[in-house]
XYZ file of C-alpha atoms in Angstrom:
785
model
C -103.408 -3.855 -80.230
C -104.348 -4.809 -76.518
C -102.568 -7.611 -76.893
C -99.187 -5.809 -77.440
C -100.261 -3.446 -74.827
C -100.638 -6.388 -72.168
C -97.464 -7.932 -73.231
C -95.779 -4.532 -72.651
C -97.235 -4.404 -69.323
C -96.296 -7.445 -68.501
C -92.768 -6.855 -69.422
C -92.570 -3.951 -67.072
C -94.027 -6.179 -63.755
C -91.112 -8.755 -64.162
C -88.550 -5.874 -64.779
C -89.876 -3.667 -61.998
C -89.786 -6.962 -59.707
C -86.321 -7.889 -60.795
C -84.755 -4.105 -60.240
C -86.214 -4.655 -56.593
C -83.989 -7.586 -55.871
C -80.594 -6.225 -54.133
C -77.425 -7.506 -54.994
C -74.445 -7.163 -53.025
C -70.509 -7.738 -53.841
C -67.919 -10.232 -52.399
C -64.233 -11.060 -52.860
C -62.854 -14.270 -52.167
C -59.798 -15.642 -52.428
C -56.490 -16.840 -50.457
C -53.204 -14.677 -49.194
C -51.295 -15.830 -52.195
C -51.327 -16.912 -55.802
C -51.397 -20.613 -56.567
C -53.812 -23.191 -54.321
C -56.571 -23.908 -56.127
C -60.503 -22.591 -54.106
C -63.787 -23.266 -55.224
C -67.020 -21.348 -55.602
C -70.382 -22.890 -56.308
C -68.329 -25.713 -58.085
C -65.758 -23.674 -59.888
C -62.512 -23.688 -59.468
C -60.066 -20.414 -59.134
C -56.399 -19.830 -58.467
C -56.601 -16.103 -57.838
C -58.770 -13.698 -56.134
C -62.252 -13.178 -57.871
C -65.134 -10.562 -56.944
C -68.791 -11.969 -57.104
C -72.036 -9.848 -57.879
C -75.062 -12.088 -55.458
C -78.360 -11.361 -54.679
C -78.790 -10.713 -51.102
C -79.805 -13.995 -49.013
C -78.758 -16.276 -51.660
C -76.603 -19.222 -50.742
C -73.556 -20.183 -51.689
C -70.366 -22.874 -51.186
C -66.921 -22.060 -50.953
C -64.324 -24.873 -50.775
C -60.147 -25.248 -50.140
C -59.616 -28.760 -51.076
C -56.959 -30.980 -49.761
C -55.153 -33.828 -51.455
C -54.968 -37.504 -50.983
C -52.076 -39.692 -50.925
C -51.261 -42.961 -52.940
C -53.162 -45.009 -50.567
C -55.919 -42.872 -50.968
C -55.859 -41.306 -47.595
C -56.628 -37.662 -46.848
C -53.592 -35.476 -46.457
C -53.736 -31.974 -44.642
C -52.176 -29.883 -47.657
C -53.272 -29.203 -51.396
C -50.512 -30.721 -53.577
C -49.601 -28.941 -56.893
C -46.138 -29.354 -59.053
C -46.146 -32.829 -58.689
C -46.381 -32.521 -54.903
C -43.018 -30.241 -54.929
C -45.293 -27.560 -53.897
C -47.589 -28.112 -50.980
C -50.504 -25.373 -49.721
C -51.511 -25.915 -45.720
C -54.868 -24.914 -45.190
C -54.715 -22.398 -41.867
C -58.305 -21.350 -41.798
C -60.588 -18.465 -43.394
C -60.013 -14.919 -42.575
C -63.514 -12.708 -42.541
C -62.874 -8.981 -41.112
C -66.697 -8.899 -39.416
C -66.207 -12.085 -37.717
C -69.652 -13.562 -39.525
C -67.760 -17.376 -39.980
C -68.316 -19.690 -37.020
C -66.155 -21.763 -37.197
C -63.693 -20.337 -39.933
C -61.241 -23.099 -39.742
C -63.624 -25.483 -42.148
C -62.800 -26.228 -45.615
C -66.154 -26.282 -46.753
C -68.297 -23.437 -45.782
C -71.878 -22.544 -47.151
C -72.489 -18.806 -46.933
C -75.188 -16.799 -47.208
C -74.849 -13.359 -49.108
C -75.232 -10.104 -47.155
C -74.297 -6.644 -47.540
C -72.291 -6.983 -44.543
C -69.928 -10.002 -46.139
C -67.373 -8.181 -48.517
C -64.287 -10.798 -48.365
C -63.430 -14.109 -47.671
C -59.977 -14.735 -47.793
C -58.125 -18.208 -47.343
C -54.661 -18.297 -45.333
C -52.470 -20.800 -46.678
C -48.799 -21.359 -46.020
C -46.546 -22.910 -48.991
C -44.379 -25.600 -48.369
C -41.216 -26.601 -50.808
C -39.886 -29.839 -51.611
C -36.300 -29.951 -50.519
C -34.285 -33.409 -50.865
C -31.332 -33.524 -49.672
C -29.800 -36.716 -51.822
C -27.012 -39.253 -51.451
C -27.785 -41.191 -54.332
C -28.817 -44.835 -54.176
C -25.453 -46.211 -53.216
C -25.457 -45.449 -49.494
C -29.028 -45.764 -48.731
C -28.247 -47.976 -45.814
C -25.919 -45.196 -44.070
C -26.872 -43.823 -40.735
C -25.586 -40.902 -37.907
C -24.876 -43.109 -35.209
C -21.662 -41.392 -33.641
C -20.536 -40.230 -36.793
C -18.073 -43.447 -36.843
C -14.597 -42.977 -38.057
C -13.463 -46.242 -38.259
C -14.319 -47.856 -41.553
C -15.893 -51.339 -39.846
C -18.529 -49.307 -38.020
C -19.879 -47.847 -41.092
C -22.714 -49.468 -42.962
C -22.465 -49.690 -46.660
C -20.167 -47.280 -49.078
C -20.525 -44.101 -46.583
C -18.923 -40.991 -47.677
C -19.639 -38.664 -45.054
C -22.350 -37.277 -43.317
C -24.602 -33.766 -43.613
C -26.121 -31.891 -41.283
C -29.298 -29.927 -42.236
C -30.449 -26.994 -40.081
C -28.487 -29.028 -37.039
C -29.983 -32.706 -37.518
C -27.580 -35.425 -39.046
C -28.758 -36.278 -42.828
C -26.802 -39.670 -43.468
C -29.627 -40.931 -45.952
C -31.679 -39.472 -48.808
C -34.211 -37.401 -46.855
C -37.024 -34.876 -48.401
C -38.204 -32.108 -46.231
C -41.051 -29.697 -46.976
C -40.005 -26.583 -46.157
C -41.447 -23.216 -45.720
C -39.192 -20.322 -47.781
C -36.406 -18.822 -45.769
C -32.833 -19.452 -45.124
C -31.464 -22.965 -43.909
C -28.509 -24.037 -42.641
C -25.936 -27.217 -44.668
C -23.080 -28.528 -43.127
C -21.132 -31.499 -44.752
C -18.170 -33.485 -43.106
C -16.523 -35.976 -45.328
C -14.946 -39.187 -43.404
C -11.457 -40.020 -43.246
C -10.234 -40.644 -47.082
C -12.822 -38.782 -48.453
C -13.346 -35.073 -49.452
C -16.407 -32.724 -49.837
C -15.744 -30.517 -52.895
C -19.146 -28.608 -52.785
C -22.701 -29.013 -53.489
C -25.019 -29.682 -56.115
C -28.126 -27.611 -56.624
C -30.801 -28.600 -58.845
C -28.211 -30.227 -61.081
C -26.018 -27.100 -61.082
C -22.832 -28.564 -59.526
C -20.913 -25.565 -57.245
C -17.528 -25.450 -55.803
C -19.026 -23.240 -53.402
C -18.809 -24.594 -49.667
C -22.474 -22.937 -48.781
C -23.149 -23.360 -45.400
C -26.568 -21.535 -45.954
C -29.413 -22.367 -48.344
C -32.250 -19.927 -49.529
C -35.956 -21.594 -49.982
C -37.641 -20.064 -52.427
C -38.867 -23.142 -54.688
C -38.154 -26.695 -54.974
C -34.769 -28.109 -54.889
C -32.543 -31.188 -55.096
C -29.378 -30.473 -52.870
C -26.306 -33.046 -53.443
C -23.955 -33.250 -51.483
C -20.516 -33.832 -53.616
C -17.787 -36.207 -52.036
C -14.836 -37.739 -53.664
C -12.478 -40.061 -52.604
C -9.083 -38.273 -51.367
C -5.606 -37.739 -52.256
C -3.702 -38.235 -48.629
C -0.642 -36.434 -48.253
C 1.468 -36.715 -44.952
C 4.038 -33.696 -43.992
C 6.516 -33.943 -41.589
C 9.634 -32.364 -41.253
C 13.291 -32.352 -40.850
C 14.241 -31.854 -38.004
C 10.340 -32.767 -36.832
C 7.824 -31.163 -34.956
C 8.372 -28.139 -36.796
C 5.362 -25.723 -38.630
C 4.791 -25.443 -42.374
C 2.047 -23.336 -44.300
C -0.307 -25.042 -46.272
C -2.785 -22.834 -48.379
C -1.260 -19.820 -46.636
C -2.408 -21.348 -42.877
C -0.122 -22.328 -40.152
C -0.086 -26.141 -39.769
C 1.233 -28.342 -37.102
C 3.647 -31.463 -38.503
C 4.175 -34.707 -36.099
C 6.498 -34.023 -32.955
C 9.230 -36.473 -32.259
C 8.471 -40.074 -32.114
C 4.978 -39.553 -33.094
C 3.457 -42.517 -35.457
C 0.902 -41.953 -38.100
C 0.369 -45.918 -38.467
C -2.203 -48.593 -37.826
C -4.692 -45.311 -36.638
C -2.092 -44.575 -33.908
C -1.777 -40.812 -34.144
C -1.598 -37.123 -32.823
C -5.280 -36.167 -33.972
C -5.195 -32.555 -35.019
C -8.622 -30.763 -33.634
C -7.635 -27.502 -35.156
C -8.600 -28.722 -38.558
C -11.987 -29.862 -37.809
C -14.814 -27.978 -39.891
C -16.896 -25.754 -37.614
C -19.627 -27.690 -35.668
C -18.530 -31.245 -36.062
C -20.822 -33.674 -34.707
C -20.220 -35.671 -31.789
C -17.454 -38.720 -32.268
C -16.348 -37.030 -35.243
C -12.617 -37.734 -35.276
C -9.942 -34.798 -36.991
C -6.668 -36.518 -39.514
C -3.369 -36.925 -37.752
C -1.429 -34.156 -37.425
C 0.261 -33.511 -40.716
C -2.208 -35.164 -42.649
C -4.556 -33.870 -45.548
C -7.106 -35.395 -47.621
C -7.325 -33.399 -50.997
C -9.735 -33.496 -53.813
C -7.655 -34.804 -56.697
C -6.536 -32.838 -59.454
C -6.502 -29.440 -57.138
C -3.762 -27.405 -55.955
C -2.429 -26.232 -53.080
C 0.680 -23.455 -52.117
C 3.059 -25.032 -49.732
C 5.769 -22.969 -47.599
C 7.334 -23.014 -44.166
C 7.398 -20.009 -41.596
C 11.372 -19.545 -42.038
C 13.471 -18.847 -39.867
C 11.392 -20.205 -37.058
C 12.152 -21.621 -33.205
C 11.532 -25.189 -32.061
C 10.714 -26.085 -28.551
C 14.332 -25.952 -27.333
C 14.929 -22.218 -28.327
C 16.535 -23.352 -31.691
C 16.550 -21.699 -34.674
C 15.638 -23.640 -38.151
C 15.892 -22.110 -41.635
C 13.962 -23.413 -44.405
C 15.745 -25.073 -47.796
C 13.010 -27.301 -49.486
C 10.770 -30.176 -49.733
C 12.173 -33.622 -50.493
C 9.646 -33.466 -53.662
C 12.047 -30.650 -55.342
C 9.535 -27.825 -54.332
C 10.689 -24.923 -52.488
C 9.176 -21.834 -50.798
C 5.434 -21.140 -51.814
C 5.580 -23.883 -54.301
C 2.293 -25.524 -55.537
C 1.591 -28.868 -54.839
C -0.922 -30.689 -57.182
C -2.582 -33.850 -55.656
C -2.451 -36.570 -57.783
C -4.958 -38.894 -58.927
C -3.384 -42.037 -57.514
C -5.505 -42.682 -54.669
C -4.004 -45.560 -53.523
C -0.695 -44.407 -52.620
C -0.449 -41.558 -49.847
C 2.252 -38.785 -50.618
C 4.955 -38.386 -47.818
C 6.807 -35.288 -48.318
C 9.527 -34.020 -46.127
C 10.262 -30.392 -45.436
C 13.851 -30.259 -44.717
C 15.818 -26.903 -42.273
C 19.099 -25.820 -41.644
C 20.176 -24.724 -38.346
C 20.163 -21.133 -38.259
C 22.309 -18.689 -36.494
C 21.963 -14.905 -35.917
C 23.355 -12.610 -38.342
C 24.098 -8.994 -38.716
C 25.153 -6.623 -41.228
C 25.039 -2.972 -40.791
C 26.931 0.324 -41.619
C 29.367 2.011 -38.340
C 27.507 5.269 -39.349
C 23.825 5.033 -39.035
C 21.344 5.378 -41.164
C 23.417 4.389 -44.433
C 21.824 1.137 -46.964
C 23.358 -1.533 -48.178
C 22.750 -3.959 -50.843
C 22.332 -7.916 -49.397
C 20.859 -10.529 -52.212
C 20.182 -7.552 -54.270
C 17.860 -5.553 -52.481
C 18.214 -2.386 -50.748
C 18.238 -2.306 -46.899
C 18.970 0.389 -44.415
C 21.602 -0.501 -41.830
C 21.084 -2.182 -39.586
C 20.193 -5.295 -41.047
C 19.299 -8.409 -38.156
C 18.629 -11.836 -39.739
C 18.400 -15.508 -38.670
C 20.199 -17.372 -41.772
C 20.842 -20.972 -42.208
C 24.439 -22.276 -41.621
C 26.148 -22.848 -44.787
C 24.306 -20.615 -47.110
C 26.055 -18.110 -49.297
C 25.099 -14.565 -49.801
C 25.575 -11.595 -51.801
C 26.411 -8.266 -49.699
C 27.238 -4.907 -51.628
C 28.169 -1.425 -49.831
C 27.306 1.095 -52.429
C 30.816 3.357 -53.114
C 28.702 6.842 -52.067
C 25.544 7.487 -51.045
C 23.483 9.983 -48.965
C 21.829 10.028 -45.588
C 18.793 11.436 -44.649
C 20.493 15.083 -43.683
C 21.558 15.017 -47.405
C 25.427 14.505 -46.068
C 27.288 12.117 -48.662
C 29.700 8.928 -47.468
C 32.170 7.104 -49.250
C 32.804 3.682 -48.470
C 36.113 2.956 -47.186
C 36.269 -0.928 -46.121
C 34.490 -4.042 -44.538
C 35.268 -5.359 -41.069
C 36.662 -8.559 -42.965
C 38.687 -6.399 -44.927
C 36.461 -8.075 -48.051
C 35.948 -5.831 -51.326
C 32.460 -3.698 -51.565
C 30.649 -6.377 -53.223
C 31.229 -9.748 -51.750
C 29.795 -12.996 -51.430
C 29.746 -14.592 -47.592
C 29.143 -18.042 -46.216
C 27.242 -18.300 -43.324
C 29.447 -19.954 -40.478
C 27.922 -22.223 -37.335
C 29.190 -19.421 -34.889
C 26.809 -16.507 -36.604
C 27.788 -14.191 -38.510
C 28.317 -10.225 -37.834
C 29.893 -7.518 -40.405
C 30.324 -4.072 -40.724
C 30.826 -1.702 -43.596
C 33.013 1.697 -42.709
C 32.220 5.020 -44.359
C 34.061 8.592 -44.434
C 31.674 11.577 -44.637
C 32.402 14.242 -47.493
C 32.467 18.108 -46.830
C 29.605 19.412 -47.965
C 28.221 23.108 -49.291
C 24.661 23.915 -50.016
C 24.167 26.832 -52.061
C 20.609 28.330 -51.352
C 18.838 31.375 -52.788
C 16.138 33.687 -51.507
C 13.502 33.316 -52.732
C 13.955 29.428 -53.442
C 13.901 27.457 -56.798
C 16.071 29.484 -58.878
C 18.452 27.287 -61.249
C 22.528 28.513 -60.387
C 25.622 26.629 -62.492
C 27.966 24.920 -60.285
C 30.856 23.643 -61.687
C 29.317 23.936 -65.062
C 26.355 21.888 -64.229
C 22.578 23.407 -63.513
C 20.770 22.947 -60.369
C 17.674 24.296 -58.788
C 18.481 25.675 -55.331
C 18.737 24.186 -52.706
C 22.156 23.037 -54.379
C 23.899 20.475 -52.237
C 27.350 20.131 -53.064
C 29.466 17.057 -51.250
C 33.834 17.329 -51.892
C 36.122 16.294 -50.263
C 37.829 18.515 -48.027
C 40.005 21.214 -49.674
C 38.206 21.225 -52.884
C 36.756 24.539 -54.654
C 33.695 25.029 -56.565
C 32.793 27.370 -59.398
C 29.145 29.185 -58.364
C 27.796 31.014 -61.155
C 24.379 32.888 -60.728
C 22.078 35.026 -62.790
C 22.551 38.923 -61.937
C 18.483 38.823 -62.913
C 15.820 36.096 -62.739
C 12.070 36.927 -64.453
C 9.306 36.284 -62.259
C 6.368 37.793 -64.926
C 7.045 39.991 -67.801
C 6.411 43.024 -64.912
C 8.453 41.796 -62.180
C 11.589 39.700 -61.784
C 14.104 38.843 -58.968
C 17.434 40.848 -58.741
C 20.539 39.617 -56.980
C 21.718 41.702 -54.492
C 24.673 39.924 -52.311
C 25.191 36.533 -50.850
C 25.290 35.673 -47.066
C 28.703 36.188 -46.240
C 28.313 39.995 -48.163
C 30.252 38.882 -51.208
C 28.768 40.864 -54.485
C 30.009 38.887 -57.136
C 27.724 36.826 -59.611
C 30.160 34.261 -60.586
C 32.962 33.306 -57.559
C 34.624 30.263 -56.098
C 33.937 28.473 -53.179
C 36.251 26.419 -50.731
C 34.470 23.126 -49.296
C 35.667 22.546 -45.507
C 35.057 19.350 -43.758
C 32.012 21.217 -41.701
C 29.189 22.102 -43.689
C 29.257 25.419 -45.451
C 25.671 27.174 -46.045
C 25.929 29.999 -48.734
C 22.561 31.863 -49.369
C 22.228 34.301 -52.455
C 20.032 37.135 -51.621
C 17.777 38.871 -54.384
C 15.266 41.319 -53.828
C 12.044 41.919 -55.992
C 11.991 44.543 -58.854
C 9.107 45.715 -60.459
C 8.418 47.193 -64.080
C 7.689 51.226 -63.996
C 5.750 51.319 -67.735
C 5.157 54.591 -69.512
C 3.407 55.648 -72.094
C 1.358 58.603 -73.731
C -1.629 59.087 -75.547
C -1.541 60.035 -78.838
C 1.608 57.720 -79.524
C 4.819 59.255 -79.009
C 3.483 62.489 -77.976
C 5.963 63.019 -74.765
C 8.567 62.111 -73.153
C 9.367 60.683 -69.489
C 11.924 61.477 -66.655
C 12.245 59.107 -64.124
C 13.880 60.323 -60.429
C 16.016 57.899 -59.883
C 16.562 57.006 -63.677
C 16.409 53.358 -64.609
C 18.216 52.010 -67.667
C 15.111 49.409 -68.357
C 12.267 50.912 -66.134
C 12.781 48.377 -63.230
C 12.726 49.362 -59.669
C 13.583 47.189 -56.203
C 10.640 46.943 -54.175
C 9.623 49.949 -52.298
C 11.548 52.696 -54.081
C 9.942 56.121 -54.623
C 9.846 57.076 -58.182
C 9.540 60.454 -59.250
C 7.984 60.718 -62.976
C 7.817 63.828 -65.177
C 5.968 63.934 -68.449
C 7.536 66.416 -70.927
C 5.268 67.167 -74.116
C 6.862 66.660 -77.764
C 6.289 69.890 -80.252
C 2.870 69.954 -81.035
C 2.026 68.958 -77.729
C 0.304 70.118 -74.591
C 0.177 67.990 -71.384
C -3.631 67.225 -69.979
C -4.053 64.604 -67.385
C -2.027 61.488 -66.213
C -4.071 57.798 -66.451
C -3.598 54.315 -64.891
C -1.404 54.586 -62.058
C -0.979 58.127 -61.615
C -3.874 60.893 -61.783
C -4.045 64.488 -61.668
C -3.263 67.857 -64.192
C 0.350 68.399 -63.389
C 3.428 66.766 -65.575
C 5.117 65.527 -62.403
C 4.173 62.885 -59.825
C 5.314 60.008 -57.526
C 4.489 56.853 -56.859
C 6.469 53.970 -54.717
C 6.881 50.482 -56.552
C 5.221 48.281 -54.351
C 4.257 46.473 -57.486
C 4.553 46.719 -61.251
C 2.984 50.123 -62.404
C 2.073 51.592 -65.576
C 1.355 55.085 -65.815
C 0.011 57.408 -69.354
C 0.170 60.847 -69.977
C -2.582 61.965 -71.781
C -1.792 65.090 -73.784
C -3.819 67.360 -76.518
C -2.322 68.490 -80.256
C -1.292 72.244 -80.576
C -0.360 74.122 -83.562
C 3.072 73.707 -84.120
C 5.409 73.959 -87.364
C 9.203 72.145 -87.036
C 12.622 74.056 -87.825
C 12.883 73.672 -91.365
C 8.625 73.559 -91.858
C 8.909 76.047 -94.234
C 10.384 75.452 -97.852
C 9.482 75.593 -101.618
C 6.567 73.587 -102.623
C 8.775 71.949 -104.991
C 10.806 70.642 -102.336
C 13.833 71.851 -100.584
C 16.386 74.337 -102.199
C 19.908 73.918 -102.029
C 20.536 76.691 -99.451
C 17.159 76.144 -97.856
C 15.791 79.537 -98.952
C 12.875 80.318 -101.274
C 12.269 82.835 -103.871
C 10.317 85.730 -104.419
C 6.488 85.124 -105.567
C 7.473 81.279 -105.322
C 4.842 78.742 -103.793
C 5.620 77.628 -100.292
C 4.679 74.789 -98.521
C 4.425 75.779 -94.334
C 4.750 71.725 -92.898
C 3.201 71.037 -89.176
C 0.887 70.067 -86.809
C -2.898 71.043 -85.810
C -2.665 74.388 -88.345
C -6.346 74.234 -89.717
C -9.171 71.776 -88.827
C -9.108 70.375 -92.284
C -8.376 70.199 -95.309
C -9.896 73.077 -97.482
C -8.623 74.390 -100.835
C -9.260 78.156 -101.617
C -10.578 80.035 -104.863
C -7.979 79.971 -107.313
C -8.451 83.533 -109.145
C -7.472 85.541 -106.995
C -5.820 83.015 -104.202
C -7.720 84.192 -101.019
C -5.821 85.801 -98.148
C -8.190 83.528 -95.406
C -9.444 79.783 -95.947
C -12.018 79.145 -93.300
C -10.772 80.841 -90.142
C -7.241 80.348 -90.751
C -4.947 83.568 -92.216
C -0.639 83.178 -92.421
C 0.900 86.888 -92.164
C 4.360 87.890 -92.442
C 5.559 91.524 -91.188
C 2.077 92.281 -90.740
C 0.969 91.362 -94.260
C -1.659 88.142 -95.240
C -0.187 85.675 -97.819
C -2.142 84.454 -100.750
C -3.430 80.822 -99.559
C -3.744 77.989 -102.387
C -5.185 75.371 -99.652
C -5.015 74.597 -96.054
C -4.701 71.237 -93.890
C -4.159 70.276 -90.270
C -0.549 69.200 -91.412
C 0.160 71.716 -94.420
C -0.411 74.771 -96.082
C 0.204 75.939 -99.353
C 0.713 80.095 -99.422
C 2.576 82.580 -101.701
C 5.937 84.523 -100.747
C 4.722 87.975 -101.596
C 7.293 90.109 -104.589
C 7.113 92.785 -102.060
C 9.898 91.294 -99.539
C 13.378 91.737 -99.832
C 16.355 89.171 -99.250
C 16.477 88.571 -95.834
C 15.036 86.662 -92.506
C 11.462 86.384 -91.861
C 9.034 85.120 -89.579
C 5.349 83.467 -90.565
C 2.484 83.651 -87.933
C -0.235 80.952 -88.838
C -3.701 82.161 -87.107
C -5.954 79.411 -86.971
C -9.637 80.365 -84.974
C -9.482 78.546 -81.744
C -6.061 77.384 -81.392
C -3.367 79.889 -80.408
C -0.702 81.448 -83.125
C 1.879 79.553 -84.069
C 5.100 80.903 -85.809
C 7.642 79.428 -88.143
C 10.832 81.521 -89.455
C 12.024 81.243 -93.408
C 14.596 82.612 -95.440
C 13.831 84.567 -98.766
C 16.322 85.149 -101.687
C 15.821 86.788 -104.654
C 15.873 83.759 -106.757
C 15.465 80.167 -105.226
C 14.651 77.984 -107.961
C 13.001 74.480 -107.475
C 11.382 72.107 -110.137
C 8.255 70.235 -109.215
C 9.184 66.351 -109.643
C 7.341 63.493 -110.354
C 7.562 60.014 -108.649
C 10.027 57.389 -110.867
C 9.393 53.868 -110.650
C 12.467 52.743 -112.247
C 15.362 54.820 -110.437
C 15.271 56.606 -106.967
C 15.401 59.439 -108.754
C 12.556 61.789 -108.826
C 11.581 62.616 -112.674
C 10.979 66.661 -113.197
C 7.092 67.611 -113.904
C 7.554 67.977 -117.578
C 5.094 68.381 -120.333
C 5.230 67.248 -124.234
C 4.546 69.842 -126.891
C 1.017 68.416 -126.893
C 0.527 69.014 -123.085
C 0.886 65.465 -122.105
C 3.323 64.314 -119.119
C 7.261 63.307 -120.050
C 7.587 59.787 -117.973
C 10.130 56.943 -118.316
C 7.468 55.514 -121.118
C 6.742 58.577 -122.820
C 10.384 59.873 -122.842
C 11.080 63.403 -124.437
C 12.396 63.327 -127.825
C 15.398 64.845 -129.565
C 14.182 68.109 -131.116
C 11.235 68.748 -128.981
C 10.320 71.419 -126.856
C 9.428 70.230 -123.435
C 7.844 72.674 -120.668
C 9.769 72.096 -117.287
C 7.468 73.440 -114.192
C 9.164 75.297 -111.138
C 8.773 78.297 -108.813
C 11.455 80.244 -107.086
C 12.692 81.389 -110.523
C 12.794 85.454 -109.137
C 11.119 88.653 -110.534
C 9.244 89.077 -114.354
C 9.986 91.695 -116.604
C 6.220 92.882 -115.366
C 4.764 92.832 -112.035
C 2.249 90.495 -111.350
C -0.246 91.128 -108.211
C 0.289 88.910 -105.311
C -2.416 85.931 -105.542
C -3.335 86.540 -108.849
C -2.416 83.955 -112.131
C -0.577 85.265 -114.715
C -2.366 85.982 -117.717
C -1.981 84.529 -121.076
C -0.627 87.302 -123.168
C 1.526 88.896 -123.128
C 4.029 86.532 -121.583
C 5.836 87.054 -118.386
C 9.854 86.776 -118.613
C 12.082 85.973 -115.720
C 14.440 88.806 -115.306
C 17.482 86.880 -114.345
C 18.834 84.807 -116.818
C 18.251 80.802 -116.732
C 20.527 77.905 -117.818
C 19.278 74.256 -118.264
C 22.476 71.660 -117.656
C 21.865 68.080 -119.432
C 24.512 66.281 -117.511
C 27.430 68.022 -118.371
C 25.705 70.135 -121.529
C 24.594 73.496 -120.109
C 21.746 74.828 -122.612
C 20.030 78.234 -122.729
C 16.183 77.598 -122.576
C 13.930 78.944 -125.290
C 11.404 81.024 -122.830
C 11.139 81.232 -119.119
C 7.870 82.404 -118.236
C 4.808 82.552 -115.736
C 2.997 79.520 -116.075
C -0.477 81.001 -117.483
C -3.341 81.026 -115.274
C -1.240 80.081 -112.174
C 0.008 81.498 -109.144
C 3.639 81.582 -108.626
C 4.448 79.109 -110.933
C 7.521 79.543 -113.798
C 7.750 77.229 -117.082
C 10.824 76.758 -118.474
C 10.708 75.603 -122.374
C 13.951 73.952 -123.692
C 14.551 72.076 -126.870
C 15.895 68.918 -126.747
C 18.972 68.922 -129.012
C 22.049 67.154 -130.262
């Protein structure tokens, strides 16, 4: 037990001693990833953080490479020596290192030493490669004489301004470098090959960011010699103007006039260009060929290009062939040029020359002997809208003719005659008029022969919107006809159709059709000229009372005034009042032939606002008031069956005598309303049912079993039917007003009754009051042979 305690105590002493030792942290690395550095013999390629005991010793190294012969270098080689890292010393923020330029350092861990960074510069291997065949070339004066060249030399390269004639290796920092290639005569440079990737780009700068092998691409050239006939004129090669050899110059035996204008930028000293008119092209390449035409020589003579000796013409494509041993000699031929003027006697007109429309005058240099097509349009319009008709050419040729250019030059004039003109406009513009049967939108321009007449027809009104339109007022010359003939004179005639804006006045009533309207001044369609004051009066229809205006009028008076400065809409608000129309009082079974109603009959009073709602009164006896509605004649109240807003059913008192009467309907809260009617001793009317088979209604009749007689259930022979009606006159005994007829005894109609079936007149079996009903009569008749 004591032994275990001693071991534990020993361990605590050891641990306590270790924990008392202080550690410090330090970061060691390089300013860029990639180079190898060593710490205590271990290599690293990225920055590392170490925990060291304070006071401990450590070795930090940036090792340099040795070359193939074993000699030391000043760099660290990587990627098969395509990348070199050049050591530039150590950086320690607190200045604890002395000296800091040593590759190998022994350092003591200290809390003040926080970082140690090696400063490294990267160099990339860049090779300018000419290939093995020209290893003996040089830059001595950049000779153009092949006898001065050593080996098979295509050309030279300038890299960052230094001549390079052999394959050369560079170790370069990252960044942009300048490249220029200069092929020797007979050769052509056609691009760079970078790391095995050919390119046709003639790059003059190269951004170094990795190892690279750059190869200038040279090819033996196809020689082209250009001359002109006559000599010394200018041609276009790939859209650039070039000079050709002047008269008497020679390009043989190296004796020629050099063309310094076509040297590439920054050529080396002694590098001579090709001769004037000479080109070295890459075999298979294509080039655009042409000539400035016309052009003037040094003597002031004009020349017009006609074509190349190889059969090609202006802006043709020349393809350099692969036969580099034989140069191409191409002659550009020109004809003498002379001044040509083609124009119209009247300025501003157009002509067609060789299929193109040209504004007169047309001045050009044409070649002697050339042929051209000139055409004068039969009729055309100038910039002022005047029409001109062709009359003749100055050479008396036809309107379309082919002309040959003479050596003395050419001047040709087209003569035209102006047509008389009429201009028809409108206010506002843009209206559609009809002129001689053809429509046009104003302003319309007419060109006619002097003394012509044109028929102009215009609309009397032109809609603008649904509530606005333009109405014709008059022509500018005072004429007010919408169709007229106009004489066209030599001078320009301008006629303007003046329109005024009219606006719609819309009138309506609420409820619909409850009022009529009168406007002053009157309008047949509700449109008024802008600015017109209009007085509007609303006249209530029967059964309505005017309340107020809404819309563009306001106020409680039925007459108002507004000015038509735009579309207007007015609404008359009305309220319903009790009303009985003429002939609004008739037998409940329908109107009788003379319009009268019989004594004791049931009548219908038709109208408006007669009662607040539909309400049925008691049936035995009938009431003289239903709700707050009563009907009286000469101070006598009528028995009522029912009342409603538009109909009241009542019984005519038996006590009345034949004659004309006025009844009065009284509804609480409404003004009384009256209506007239005529009473006769008898004015029979039969109640009817709708008839779906014909337009004639069916009489309301019952079979003996009490069912209704219809088209589907017609009356049968020898059957007694009961026909219901009213207004048959007095019974043999008086029935009190408003009381239904009792079952017994029967109450018979006093006056004789005849029933006519077609042409057959039959006396009914009985004509009696309908049991349990008020004012109703039954006619019983037997259907016989």
